[in-house]
Protein backbone atom coordinates (compact mmCIF):
# COMPACT_ATOMS: atom_id res chain seq x y z
CA UNK A 1 0.00 0.00 0.00
CA UNK A 2 1.47 3.33 -1.04
CA UNK A 3 0.53 6.89 -0.22
CA UNK A 4 1.61 9.55 -2.66
CA UNK A 5 2.28 12.98 -1.23
CA UNK A 6 2.62 15.40 -4.10
CA UNK A 7 2.70 19.13 -4.23
CA UNK A 8 5.08 20.74 -6.63
CA UNK A 9 7.33 17.78 -5.97
CA UNK A 10 6.38 14.21 -5.29
CA UNK A 11 7.24 11.70 -2.63
CA UNK A 12 5.75 8.40 -1.65
CA UNK A 13 5.47 6.40 1.52
CA UNK A 14 4.74 2.88 2.48
CA UNK A 15 4.28 1.38 5.94
CA UNK A 16 7.64 0.76 7.55
CA UNK A 17 9.41 3.45 5.54
CA UNK A 18 10.21 7.00 6.56
CA UNK A 19 7.61 9.59 5.63
CA UNK A 20 8.12 10.78 2.94
CA UNK A 21 10.74 9.01 0.82
CA UNK A 22 11.86 10.70 -2.38
CA UNK A 23 10.25 9.55 -5.62
CA UNK A 24 11.68 10.01 -9.09
CA UNK A 25 9.23 12.71 -10.18
CA UNK A 26 10.76 16.10 -10.60
CA UNK A 27 9.45 19.25 -9.07
CA UNK A 28 7.85 21.22 -11.91
CA UNK A 29 8.45 24.65 -10.44
CA UNK A 30 11.05 24.19 -7.72
CA UNK A 31 13.36 26.80 -9.22
CA UNK A 32 10.73 29.56 -9.19
CA UNK A 33 11.62 32.69 -7.30
CA UNK A 34 9.56 33.36 -4.16
CA UNK A 35 8.94 36.96 -5.27
CA UNK A 36 6.91 35.75 -8.26
CA UNK A 37 3.37 37.10 -8.42
CA UNK A 38 0.70 34.60 -7.41
CA UNK A 39 -1.82 33.33 -8.07
CA UNK A 40 -1.49 32.85 -11.81
CA UNK A 41 -4.53 33.67 -13.97
CA UNK A 42 -7.07 30.88 -13.60
CA UNK A 43 -5.80 29.83 -10.17
CA UNK A 44 -8.32 30.48 -7.38
CA UNK A 45 -7.30 33.18 -4.92
CA UNK A 46 -7.37 32.37 -1.21
CA UNK A 47 -9.85 34.79 0.40
CA UNK A 48 -8.42 35.02 3.92
CA UNK A 49 -4.88 33.68 4.43
CA UNK A 50 -4.44 31.31 7.36
CA UNK A 51 -1.39 31.08 9.60
CA UNK A 52 -0.25 27.45 9.37
CA UNK A 53 3.03 27.93 11.26
CA UNK A 54 1.99 25.97 14.35
CA UNK A 55 1.05 22.87 12.39
CA UNK A 56 4.07 23.13 10.08
CA UNK A 57 6.22 22.99 13.22
CA UNK A 58 4.23 20.01 14.59
CA UNK A 59 2.53 18.32 11.61
CA UNK A 60 1.26 15.40 13.71
CA UNK A 61 -0.91 17.87 15.65
CA UNK A 62 -2.79 18.85 12.48
CA UNK A 63 -5.52 16.33 13.31
CA UNK A 64 -6.68 15.57 16.84
CA UNK A 65 -6.46 12.04 18.29
CA UNK A 66 -10.28 11.93 18.24
CA UNK A 67 -10.30 12.86 14.55
CA UNK A 68 -7.73 10.18 13.73
CA UNK A 69 -9.73 7.60 15.70
CA UNK A 70 -12.84 8.59 13.77
CA UNK A 71 -10.98 8.17 10.48
CA UNK A 72 -8.82 5.11 11.16
CA UNK A 73 -9.87 3.54 14.46
CA UNK A 74 -7.97 3.44 17.74
CA UNK A 75 -4.90 1.50 16.58
CA UNK A 76 -3.46 3.79 13.92
CA UNK A 77 0.32 4.00 13.90
CA UNK A 78 1.73 7.48 13.64
CA UNK A 79 4.80 8.33 11.56
CA UNK A 80 6.07 11.91 11.92
CA UNK A 81 8.45 13.45 9.39
CA UNK A 82 8.86 17.07 10.51
CA UNK A 83 11.94 17.58 8.31
CA UNK A 84 10.83 15.78 5.15
CA UNK A 85 12.47 16.67 1.83
CA UNK A 86 9.26 18.19 0.44
CA UNK A 87 8.15 19.73 3.74
CA UNK A 88 6.91 18.81 7.21
CA UNK A 89 4.62 15.77 7.11
CA UNK A 90 2.83 13.24 9.28
CA UNK A 91 1.22 9.93 8.40
CA UNK A 92 -1.25 7.73 10.24
CA UNK A 93 -1.41 4.08 9.20
CA UNK A 94 -4.06 1.43 9.85
CA UNK A 95 -6.07 -0.58 7.29
CA UNK A 96 -6.43 2.80 5.59
CA UNK A 97 -3.91 5.63 5.68
CA UNK A 98 -4.01 9.40 6.02
CA UNK A 99 -1.03 11.68 5.56
CA UNK A 100 -0.69 15.45 5.84
CA UNK A 101 2.07 17.45 4.17
CA UNK A 102 3.03 21.14 4.30
CA UNK A 103 5.03 21.61 1.07
CA UNK A 104 7.91 24.08 1.27
CA UNK A 105 9.62 23.52 -2.09
CA UNK A 106 8.53 26.95 -3.24
CA UNK A 107 6.19 29.74 -2.21
CA UNK A 108 3.76 29.44 -5.10
CA UNK A 109 0.83 27.77 -3.31
CA UNK A 110 -1.79 26.28 -5.62
CA UNK A 111 -0.16 28.05 -8.57
CA UNK A 112 2.53 25.36 -8.45
CA UNK A 113 -0.05 22.57 -8.72
CA UNK A 114 -1.99 24.34 -11.49
CA UNK A 115 1.19 24.86 -13.53
CA UNK A 116 1.81 21.10 -13.45
CA UNK A 117 -1.69 20.34 -14.79
CA UNK A 118 -1.44 18.09 -17.84
CA UNK A 119 2.32 17.62 -17.42
CA UNK A 120 3.55 16.27 -14.09
CA UNK A 121 -0.10 15.92 -13.03
CA UNK A 122 -2.22 14.47 -15.86
CA UNK A 123 -4.92 13.81 -13.25
CA UNK A 124 -6.26 17.19 -12.19
CA UNK A 125 -9.68 17.71 -10.62
CA UNK A 126 -10.79 20.95 -8.91
CA UNK A 127 -13.12 20.12 -6.02
CA UNK A 128 -15.74 22.26 -4.30
CA UNK A 129 -14.07 24.94 -2.15
CA UNK A 130 -14.28 24.54 1.61
CA UNK A 131 -15.81 27.72 2.98
CA UNK A 132 -14.10 29.67 0.20
CA UNK A 133 -10.73 27.89 0.43
CA UNK A 134 -9.82 26.35 -2.96
CA UNK A 135 -9.22 22.61 -3.20
CA UNK A 136 -7.83 20.50 -6.03
CA UNK A 137 -7.09 16.78 -6.44
CA UNK A 138 -4.11 15.88 -8.63
CA UNK A 139 -1.61 13.19 -9.46
CA UNK A 140 0.57 11.42 -11.97
CA UNK A 141 -2.44 9.23 -12.78
CA UNK A 142 -6.00 8.76 -11.52
CA UNK A 143 -5.60 6.27 -8.64
CA UNK A 144 -9.14 6.49 -7.31
CA UNK A 145 -10.71 3.32 -8.68
CA UNK A 146 -7.59 1.17 -9.03
CA UNK A 147 -5.90 1.94 -5.70
CA UNK A 148 -8.44 3.89 -3.64
CA UNK A 149 -5.96 6.76 -3.31
CA UNK A 150 -6.10 10.52 -3.75
CA UNK A 151 -3.89 13.56 -3.10
CA UNK A 152 -5.71 16.83 -2.44
CA UNK A 153 -4.21 20.29 -1.92
CA UNK A 154 -6.04 23.13 -0.18
CA UNK A 155 -4.80 26.69 -0.50
CA UNK A 156 -4.25 28.23 2.93
CA UNK A 157 -2.83 31.39 1.36
CA UNK A 158 -1.82 32.34 -2.17
CA UNK A 159 1.67 31.05 -1.33
CA UNK A 160 1.01 27.99 0.87
CA UNK A 161 -1.01 24.78 0.79
CA UNK A 162 -1.75 21.82 2.99
CA UNK A 163 -1.87 18.47 1.20
CA UNK A 164 -3.88 15.46 2.34
CA UNK A 165 -3.12 12.04 0.89
CA UNK A 166 -5.36 9.08 1.64
CA UNK A 167 -5.48 5.40 0.80
CA UNK A 168 -8.74 3.61 1.49
CA UNK A 169 -8.74 0.20 3.11
CA UNK A 170 -9.34 -2.77 0.83
CA UNK A 171 -12.66 -3.39 2.59
CA UNK A 172 -13.94 0.13 1.90
CA UNK A 173 -12.33 0.89 -1.46
CA UNK A 174 -14.96 2.12 -3.89
CA UNK A 175 -17.57 2.97 -1.25
CA UNK A 176 -16.77 6.68 -1.54
CA UNK A 177 -14.62 8.71 -3.92
CA UNK A 178 -11.23 8.91 -2.15
CA UNK A 179 -10.80 12.50 -3.33
CA UNK A 180 -14.01 13.43 -1.51
CA UNK A 181 -12.71 11.58 1.55
CA UNK A 182 -9.47 13.58 1.36
CA UNK A 183 -11.52 16.77 0.98
CA UNK A 184 -13.42 15.81 4.16
CA UNK A 185 -10.08 15.56 5.98
CA UNK A 186 -9.12 19.00 4.62
CA UNK A 187 -12.37 20.33 6.08
CA UNK A 188 -11.36 19.03 9.53
CA UNK A 189 -7.92 20.62 9.08
CA UNK A 190 -9.47 23.95 8.14
CA UNK A 191 -11.51 23.90 11.34
CA UNK A 192 -8.39 23.11 13.36
CA UNK A 193 -6.39 25.85 11.65
CA UNK A 194 -9.08 28.40 12.37
CA UNK A 195 -9.99 27.43 15.89
CA UNK A 196 -6.99 25.64 17.23
CA UNK A 197 -7.73 22.42 19.07
Short mmCIF file of N, CA, C and O in Angstrom, two decimals, residues 31-126:
data_model
loop_
_atom_site.label_atom_id
_atom_site.label_comp_id
_atom_site.label_asym_id
_atom_site.label_seq_id
_atom_site.Cartn_x
_atom_site.Cartn_y
_atom_site.Cartn_z
N UNK A 31 12.37 25.75 -9.07
CA UNK A 31 13.36 26.80 -9.22
C UNK A 31 12.73 28.19 -9.27
O UNK A 31 13.42 29.18 -9.47
N UNK A 32 11.41 28.26 -9.11
CA UNK A 32 10.73 29.56 -9.19
C UNK A 32 11.14 30.46 -8.04
O UNK A 32 11.31 30.02 -6.91
N UNK A 33 11.25 31.72 -8.32
CA UNK A 33 11.62 32.69 -7.30
C UNK A 33 10.44 32.98 -6.39
O UNK A 33 9.32 33.11 -6.86
N UNK A 34 10.66 33.11 -5.07
CA UNK A 34 9.56 33.36 -4.16
C UNK A 34 8.86 34.70 -4.40
O UNK A 34 7.73 34.88 -4.02
N UNK A 35 9.54 35.65 -5.06
CA UNK A 35 8.94 36.96 -5.27
C UNK A 35 7.95 36.96 -6.43
O UNK A 35 7.32 37.97 -6.70
N UNK A 36 7.81 35.84 -7.12
CA UNK A 36 6.91 35.75 -8.26
C UNK A 36 5.48 36.06 -7.84
O UNK A 36 5.04 35.70 -6.75
N UNK A 37 4.76 36.76 -8.72
CA UNK A 37 3.37 37.10 -8.42
C UNK A 37 2.49 35.84 -8.46
O UNK A 37 2.59 35.04 -9.38
N UNK A 38 1.66 35.69 -7.45
CA UNK A 38 0.70 34.60 -7.41
C UNK A 38 -0.63 35.14 -6.92
O UNK A 38 -0.66 36.17 -6.25
N UNK A 39 -1.73 34.51 -7.22
CA UNK A 39 -1.82 33.33 -8.07
C UNK A 39 -1.78 33.69 -9.56
O UNK A 39 -2.07 34.82 -9.93
N UNK A 40 -1.44 32.68 -10.36
CA UNK A 40 -1.49 32.85 -11.81
C UNK A 40 -2.94 33.04 -12.24
O UNK A 40 -3.87 32.64 -11.52
N UNK A 41 -3.16 33.61 -13.43
CA UNK A 41 -4.53 33.67 -13.97
C UNK A 41 -5.15 32.27 -14.01
O UNK A 41 -4.49 31.31 -14.41
N UNK A 42 -6.38 32.17 -13.60
CA UNK A 42 -7.07 30.88 -13.60
C UNK A 42 -6.90 30.08 -12.32
O UNK A 42 -7.57 29.08 -12.13
N UNK A 43 -5.99 30.52 -11.44
CA UNK A 43 -5.80 29.83 -10.17
C UNK A 43 -6.64 30.55 -9.11
O UNK A 43 -6.56 31.77 -8.98
N UNK A 44 -7.47 29.81 -8.37
CA UNK A 44 -8.32 30.48 -7.38
C UNK A 44 -7.50 31.20 -6.31
O UNK A 44 -6.49 30.69 -5.84
N UNK A 45 -7.95 32.39 -5.97
CA UNK A 45 -7.30 33.18 -4.92
C UNK A 45 -7.83 32.73 -3.56
O UNK A 45 -8.99 32.40 -3.42
N UNK A 46 -6.96 32.73 -2.57
CA UNK A 46 -7.37 32.37 -1.21
C UNK A 46 -7.94 33.63 -0.55
O UNK A 46 -7.25 34.66 -0.47
N UNK A 47 -9.19 33.57 -0.08
CA UNK A 47 -9.85 34.79 0.40
C UNK A 47 -9.24 35.39 1.66
O UNK A 47 -8.99 36.59 1.72
N UNK A 48 -8.98 34.55 2.64
CA UNK A 48 -8.42 35.02 3.92
C UNK A 48 -7.27 34.09 4.27
O UNK A 48 -7.49 32.94 4.65
N UNK A 49 -6.02 34.56 4.13
CA UNK A 49 -4.88 33.68 4.43
C UNK A 49 -4.90 33.18 5.86
O UNK A 49 -5.30 33.90 6.78
N UNK A 50 -4.50 31.93 6.03
CA UNK A 50 -4.44 31.31 7.36
C UNK A 50 -2.98 31.15 7.78
O UNK A 50 -2.12 30.84 6.95
N UNK A 51 -2.72 31.31 9.05
CA UNK A 51 -1.39 31.08 9.60
C UNK A 51 -1.26 29.59 9.91
O UNK A 51 -1.94 29.07 10.80
N UNK A 52 -0.40 28.89 9.18
CA UNK A 52 -0.25 27.45 9.37
C UNK A 52 1.05 27.11 10.11
O UNK A 52 1.41 25.94 10.22
N UNK A 53 1.72 28.12 10.64
CA UNK A 53 3.03 27.93 11.26
C UNK A 53 3.02 26.86 12.35
O UNK A 53 3.90 26.00 12.40
N UNK A 54 2.02 26.91 13.22
CA UNK A 54 1.99 25.97 14.35
C UNK A 54 1.97 24.52 13.89
O UNK A 54 2.68 23.67 14.40
N UNK A 55 1.16 24.24 12.87
CA UNK A 55 1.05 22.87 12.39
C UNK A 55 2.24 22.49 11.52
O UNK A 55 2.61 21.31 11.45
N UNK A 56 2.84 23.44 10.83
CA UNK A 56 4.07 23.13 10.08
C UNK A 56 5.18 22.72 11.05
O UNK A 56 5.99 21.86 10.74
N UNK A 57 5.20 23.32 12.23
CA UNK A 57 6.22 22.99 13.22
C UNK A 57 5.93 21.65 13.89
O UNK A 57 6.85 20.96 14.34
N UNK A 58 4.66 21.27 13.96
CA UNK A 58 4.23 20.01 14.59
C UNK A 58 3.17 19.36 13.72
O UNK A 58 1.98 19.37 14.07
N UNK A 59 3.55 18.80 12.55
CA UNK A 59 2.53 18.32 11.61
C UNK A 59 1.62 17.23 12.17
O UNK A 59 0.49 17.10 11.73
N UNK A 60 2.10 16.46 13.15
CA UNK A 60 1.26 15.40 13.71
C UNK A 60 0.16 15.95 14.62
O UNK A 60 -0.71 15.19 15.07
N UNK A 61 0.17 17.24 14.89
CA UNK A 61 -0.91 17.87 15.65
C UNK A 61 -1.99 18.45 14.74
O UNK A 61 -2.97 19.02 15.22
N UNK A 62 -1.82 18.30 13.43
CA UNK A 62 -2.79 18.85 12.48
C UNK A 62 -4.18 18.28 12.71
O UNK A 62 -5.18 19.00 12.62
N UNK A 63 -4.25 16.99 13.00
CA UNK A 63 -5.52 16.33 13.31
C UNK A 63 -5.48 15.87 14.76
O UNK A 63 -4.44 15.44 15.25
N UNK A 64 -6.61 15.97 15.43
CA UNK A 64 -6.68 15.57 16.84
C UNK A 64 -6.72 14.04 16.94
O UNK A 64 -7.10 13.35 15.99
N UNK A 65 -6.34 13.49 18.11
CA UNK A 65 -6.46 12.04 18.29
C UNK A 65 -7.89 11.55 18.05
O UNK A 65 -8.08 10.48 17.46
N UNK A 66 -8.89 12.34 18.46
CA UNK A 66 -10.28 11.93 18.24
C UNK A 66 -10.60 11.90 16.74
O UNK A 66 -11.31 11.00 16.27
N UNK A 67 -10.07 12.86 15.99
CA UNK A 67 -10.30 12.86 14.55
C UNK A 67 -9.64 11.66 13.88
O UNK A 67 -10.23 11.01 13.02
N UNK A 68 -8.43 11.34 14.29
CA UNK A 68 -7.73 10.18 13.73
C UNK A 68 -8.48 8.89 14.08
O UNK A 68 -8.66 8.01 13.23
N UNK A 69 -8.96 8.79 15.32
CA UNK A 69 -9.73 7.60 15.70
C UNK A 69 -10.99 7.47 14.86
O UNK A 69 -11.36 6.37 14.45
N UNK A 70 -11.64 8.61 14.60
CA UNK A 70 -12.84 8.59 13.77
C UNK A 70 -12.55 8.18 12.33
O UNK A 70 -13.37 7.54 11.67
N UNK A 71 -11.36 8.50 11.85
CA UNK A 71 -10.98 8.17 10.48
C UNK A 71 -10.41 6.76 10.34
O UNK A 71 -10.70 6.06 9.37
N UNK A 72 -9.59 6.34 11.31
CA UNK A 72 -8.82 5.11 11.16
C UNK A 72 -8.99 4.10 12.28
O UNK A 72 -8.37 3.04 12.25
N UNK A 73 -9.76 4.43 13.31
CA UNK A 73 -9.87 3.54 14.46
C UNK A 73 -8.82 3.88 15.51
O UNK A 73 -8.04 4.82 15.35
N UNK A 74 -8.80 3.11 16.58
CA UNK A 74 -7.97 3.44 17.74
C UNK A 74 -6.55 2.89 17.66
O UNK A 74 -5.74 3.14 18.54
N UNK A 75 -6.22 2.14 16.62
CA UNK A 75 -4.90 1.50 16.58
C UNK A 75 -4.01 2.03 15.46
O UNK A 75 -3.08 1.36 15.03
N UNK A 76 -4.28 3.23 14.99
CA UNK A 76 -3.46 3.79 13.92
C UNK A 76 -2.05 4.05 14.42
O UNK A 76 -1.85 4.57 15.52
N UNK A 77 -1.07 3.69 13.60
CA UNK A 77 0.32 4.00 13.90
C UNK A 77 0.63 5.38 13.34
O UNK A 77 0.20 5.70 12.23
N UNK A 78 1.39 6.13 14.07
CA UNK A 78 1.73 7.48 13.64
C UNK A 78 3.18 7.51 13.18
O UNK A 78 4.04 6.86 13.76
N UNK A 79 3.44 8.21 12.09
CA UNK A 79 4.80 8.33 11.56
C UNK A 79 5.09 9.79 11.25
O UNK A 79 4.73 10.29 10.19
N UNK A 80 5.74 10.51 12.17
CA UNK A 80 6.07 11.91 11.92
C UNK A 80 7.28 12.05 11.00
O UNK A 80 8.17 11.20 11.00
N UNK A 81 7.29 13.10 10.21
CA UNK A 81 8.45 13.45 9.39
C UNK A 81 8.53 14.98 9.33
O UNK A 81 8.26 15.59 8.29
N UNK A 82 8.89 15.61 10.45
CA UNK A 82 8.86 17.07 10.51
C UNK A 82 9.89 17.75 9.62
O UNK A 82 9.79 18.94 9.35
N UNK A 83 10.89 17.00 9.14
CA UNK A 83 11.94 17.58 8.31
C UNK A 83 12.02 16.88 6.95
O UNK A 83 13.10 16.71 6.40
N UNK A 84 10.86 16.49 6.42
CA UNK A 84 10.83 15.78 5.15
C UNK A 84 11.38 16.62 4.00
O UNK A 84 11.40 17.84 4.07
N UNK A 85 11.84 15.96 2.94
CA UNK A 85 12.47 16.67 1.83
C UNK A 85 11.52 17.60 1.07
O UNK A 85 11.96 18.56 0.46
N UNK A 86 10.23 17.34 1.12
CA UNK A 86 9.26 18.19 0.44
C UNK A 86 8.65 19.19 1.42
O UNK A 86 8.16 20.24 1.03
N UNK A 87 8.71 18.88 2.71
CA UNK A 87 8.15 19.73 3.74
C UNK A 87 7.73 18.89 4.92
O UNK A 87 7.73 17.65 4.86
N UNK A 88 7.35 19.54 6.03
CA UNK A 88 6.91 18.81 7.21
C UNK A 88 5.69 17.94 6.89
O UNK A 88 4.78 18.37 6.19
N UNK A 89 5.69 16.71 7.42
CA UNK A 89 4.62 15.77 7.11
C UNK A 89 4.35 14.87 8.31
O UNK A 89 5.17 14.74 9.22
N UNK A 90 3.19 14.25 8.28
CA UNK A 90 2.83 13.24 9.28
C UNK A 90 1.89 12.25 8.64
O UNK A 90 1.01 12.64 7.86
N UNK A 91 2.09 10.97 8.93
CA UNK A 91 1.22 9.93 8.40
C UNK A 91 0.65 9.08 9.52
O UNK A 91 1.30 8.85 10.54
N UNK A 92 -0.57 8.63 9.32
CA UNK A 92 -1.25 7.73 10.24
C UNK A 92 -1.64 6.49 9.45
O UNK A 92 -2.27 6.59 8.39
N UNK A 93 -1.27 5.31 9.95
CA UNK A 93 -1.41 4.08 9.20
C UNK A 93 -2.24 3.07 9.98
O UNK A 93 -1.96 2.78 11.13
N UNK A 94 -3.26 2.54 9.32
CA UNK A 94 -4.06 1.43 9.85
C UNK A 94 -4.42 0.59 8.62
O UNK A 94 -3.59 0.42 7.74
N UNK A 95 -5.64 0.08 8.53
CA UNK A 95 -6.07 -0.58 7.29
C UNK A 95 -6.12 0.44 6.16
O UNK A 95 -5.85 0.13 5.01
N UNK A 96 -6.49 1.66 6.51
CA UNK A 96 -6.43 2.80 5.59
C UNK A 96 -5.31 3.72 6.08
O UNK A 96 -4.77 3.53 7.17
N UNK A 97 -4.96 4.70 5.28
CA UNK A 97 -3.91 5.63 5.68
C UNK A 97 -4.33 7.06 5.39
O UNK A 97 -5.08 7.33 4.44
N UNK A 98 -3.83 7.96 6.22
CA UNK A 98 -4.01 9.40 6.02
C UNK A 98 -2.66 10.05 6.26
O UNK A 98 -1.97 9.71 7.23
N UNK A 99 -2.27 10.93 5.37
CA UNK A 99 -1.03 11.68 5.56
C UNK A 99 -1.29 13.15 5.27
O UNK A 99 -2.13 13.49 4.44
N UNK A 100 -0.58 14.00 6.00
CA UNK A 100 -0.69 15.45 5.84
C UNK A 100 0.71 15.98 5.55
O UNK A 100 1.67 15.58 6.19
N UNK A 101 0.80 16.88 4.58
CA UNK A 101 2.07 17.45 4.17
C UNK A 101 1.93 18.96 4.01
O UNK A 101 0.93 19.44 3.48
N UNK A 102 2.94 19.68 4.48
CA UNK A 102 3.03 21.14 4.30
C UNK A 102 4.19 21.41 3.35
O UNK A 102 5.33 21.56 3.78
N UNK A 103 3.94 21.45 2.04
CA UNK A 103 5.03 21.61 1.07
C UNK A 103 5.78 22.93 1.27
O UNK A 103 5.17 23.97 1.50
N UNK A 104 7.11 22.85 1.16
CA UNK A 104 7.91 24.08 1.27
C UNK A 104 8.94 24.17 0.16
O UNK A 104 9.95 24.84 0.29
N UNK A 105 8.68 23.48 -0.96
CA UNK A 105 9.62 23.52 -2.09
C UNK A 105 9.69 24.92 -2.69
O UNK A 105 10.72 25.37 -3.13
N UNK A 106 8.56 25.58 -2.74
CA UNK A 106 8.53 26.95 -3.24
C UNK A 106 7.42 27.70 -2.51
O UNK A 106 6.76 27.14 -1.64
N UNK A 107 7.22 28.93 -2.84
CA UNK A 107 6.19 29.74 -2.21
C UNK A 107 5.15 30.15 -3.24
O UNK A 107 4.76 31.31 -3.33
N UNK A 108 4.72 29.16 -4.03
CA UNK A 108 3.76 29.44 -5.10
C UNK A 108 2.36 28.93 -4.79
O UNK A 108 1.45 29.14 -5.58
N UNK A 109 2.16 28.25 -3.67
CA UNK A 109 0.83 27.77 -3.31
C UNK A 109 0.22 26.91 -4.40
O UNK A 109 0.90 26.12 -5.06
N UNK A 110 -1.10 27.08 -4.61
CA UNK A 110 -1.79 26.28 -5.62
C UNK A 110 -1.32 26.59 -7.03
O UNK A 110 -1.51 25.77 -7.94
N UNK A 111 -0.70 27.74 -7.25
CA UNK A 111 -0.16 28.05 -8.57
C UNK A 111 0.79 26.95 -9.03
O UNK A 111 0.80 26.56 -10.20
N UNK A 112 1.59 26.42 -8.12
CA UNK A 112 2.53 25.36 -8.45
C UNK A 112 1.81 24.12 -8.96
O UNK A 112 2.23 23.50 -9.95
N UNK A 113 0.72 23.75 -8.31
CA UNK A 113 -0.05 22.57 -8.72
C UNK A 113 -0.72 22.83 -10.07
O UNK A 113 -0.69 21.98 -10.97
N UNK A 114 -1.31 24.01 -10.24
CA UNK A 114 -1.99 24.34 -11.49
C UNK A 114 -1.01 24.37 -12.67
O UNK A 114 -1.36 23.97 -13.77
N UNK A 115 0.20 24.82 -12.44
CA UNK A 115 1.19 24.86 -13.53
C UNK A 115 1.58 23.46 -13.99
O UNK A 115 2.01 23.27 -15.12
N UNK A 116 1.45 22.49 -13.11
CA UNK A 116 1.81 21.10 -13.45
C UNK A 116 0.66 20.34 -14.09
O UNK A 116 0.82 19.19 -14.50
N UNK A 117 -0.51 20.98 -14.19
CA UNK A 117 -1.69 20.34 -14.79
C UNK A 117 -1.37 19.89 -16.21
O UNK A 117 -0.85 20.66 -17.02
N UNK A 118 -1.65 18.62 -16.50
CA UNK A 118 -1.44 18.09 -17.84
C UNK A 118 -0.01 17.68 -18.12
O UNK A 118 0.26 17.08 -19.16
N UNK A 119 0.91 17.99 -17.24
CA UNK A 119 2.32 17.62 -17.42
C UNK A 119 2.70 16.62 -16.32
O UNK A 119 2.52 15.43 -16.49
N UNK A 120 3.23 17.14 -15.22
CA UNK A 120 3.55 16.27 -14.09
C UNK A 120 2.29 15.66 -13.49
O UNK A 120 2.32 14.56 -12.94
N UNK A 121 1.16 16.39 -13.60
CA UNK A 121 -0.10 15.92 -13.03
C UNK A 121 -1.16 15.79 -14.12
O UNK A 121 -2.02 16.65 -14.28
N UNK A 122 -1.16 14.68 -14.88
CA UNK A 122 -2.22 14.47 -15.86
C UNK A 122 -3.60 14.37 -15.21
O UNK A 122 -4.61 14.73 -15.82
N UNK A 123 -3.65 13.83 -13.98
CA UNK A 123 -4.92 13.81 -13.25
C UNK A 123 -5.03 15.12 -12.49
O UNK A 123 -4.18 15.45 -11.67
N UNK A 124 -6.08 15.87 -12.78
CA UNK A 124 -6.26 17.19 -12.19
C UNK A 124 -7.75 17.45 -12.07
O UNK A 124 -8.46 17.47 -13.07
N UNK A 125 -8.24 17.60 -10.84
CA UNK A 125 -9.68 17.71 -10.62
C UNK A 125 -9.97 18.75 -9.54
O UNK A 125 -9.83 18.47 -8.34
N UNK A 126 -10.37 19.98 -9.92
CA UNK A 126 -10.79 20.95 -8.91
C UNK A 126 -12.02 20.42 -8.16
O UNK A 126 -12.94 19.86 -8.78
#
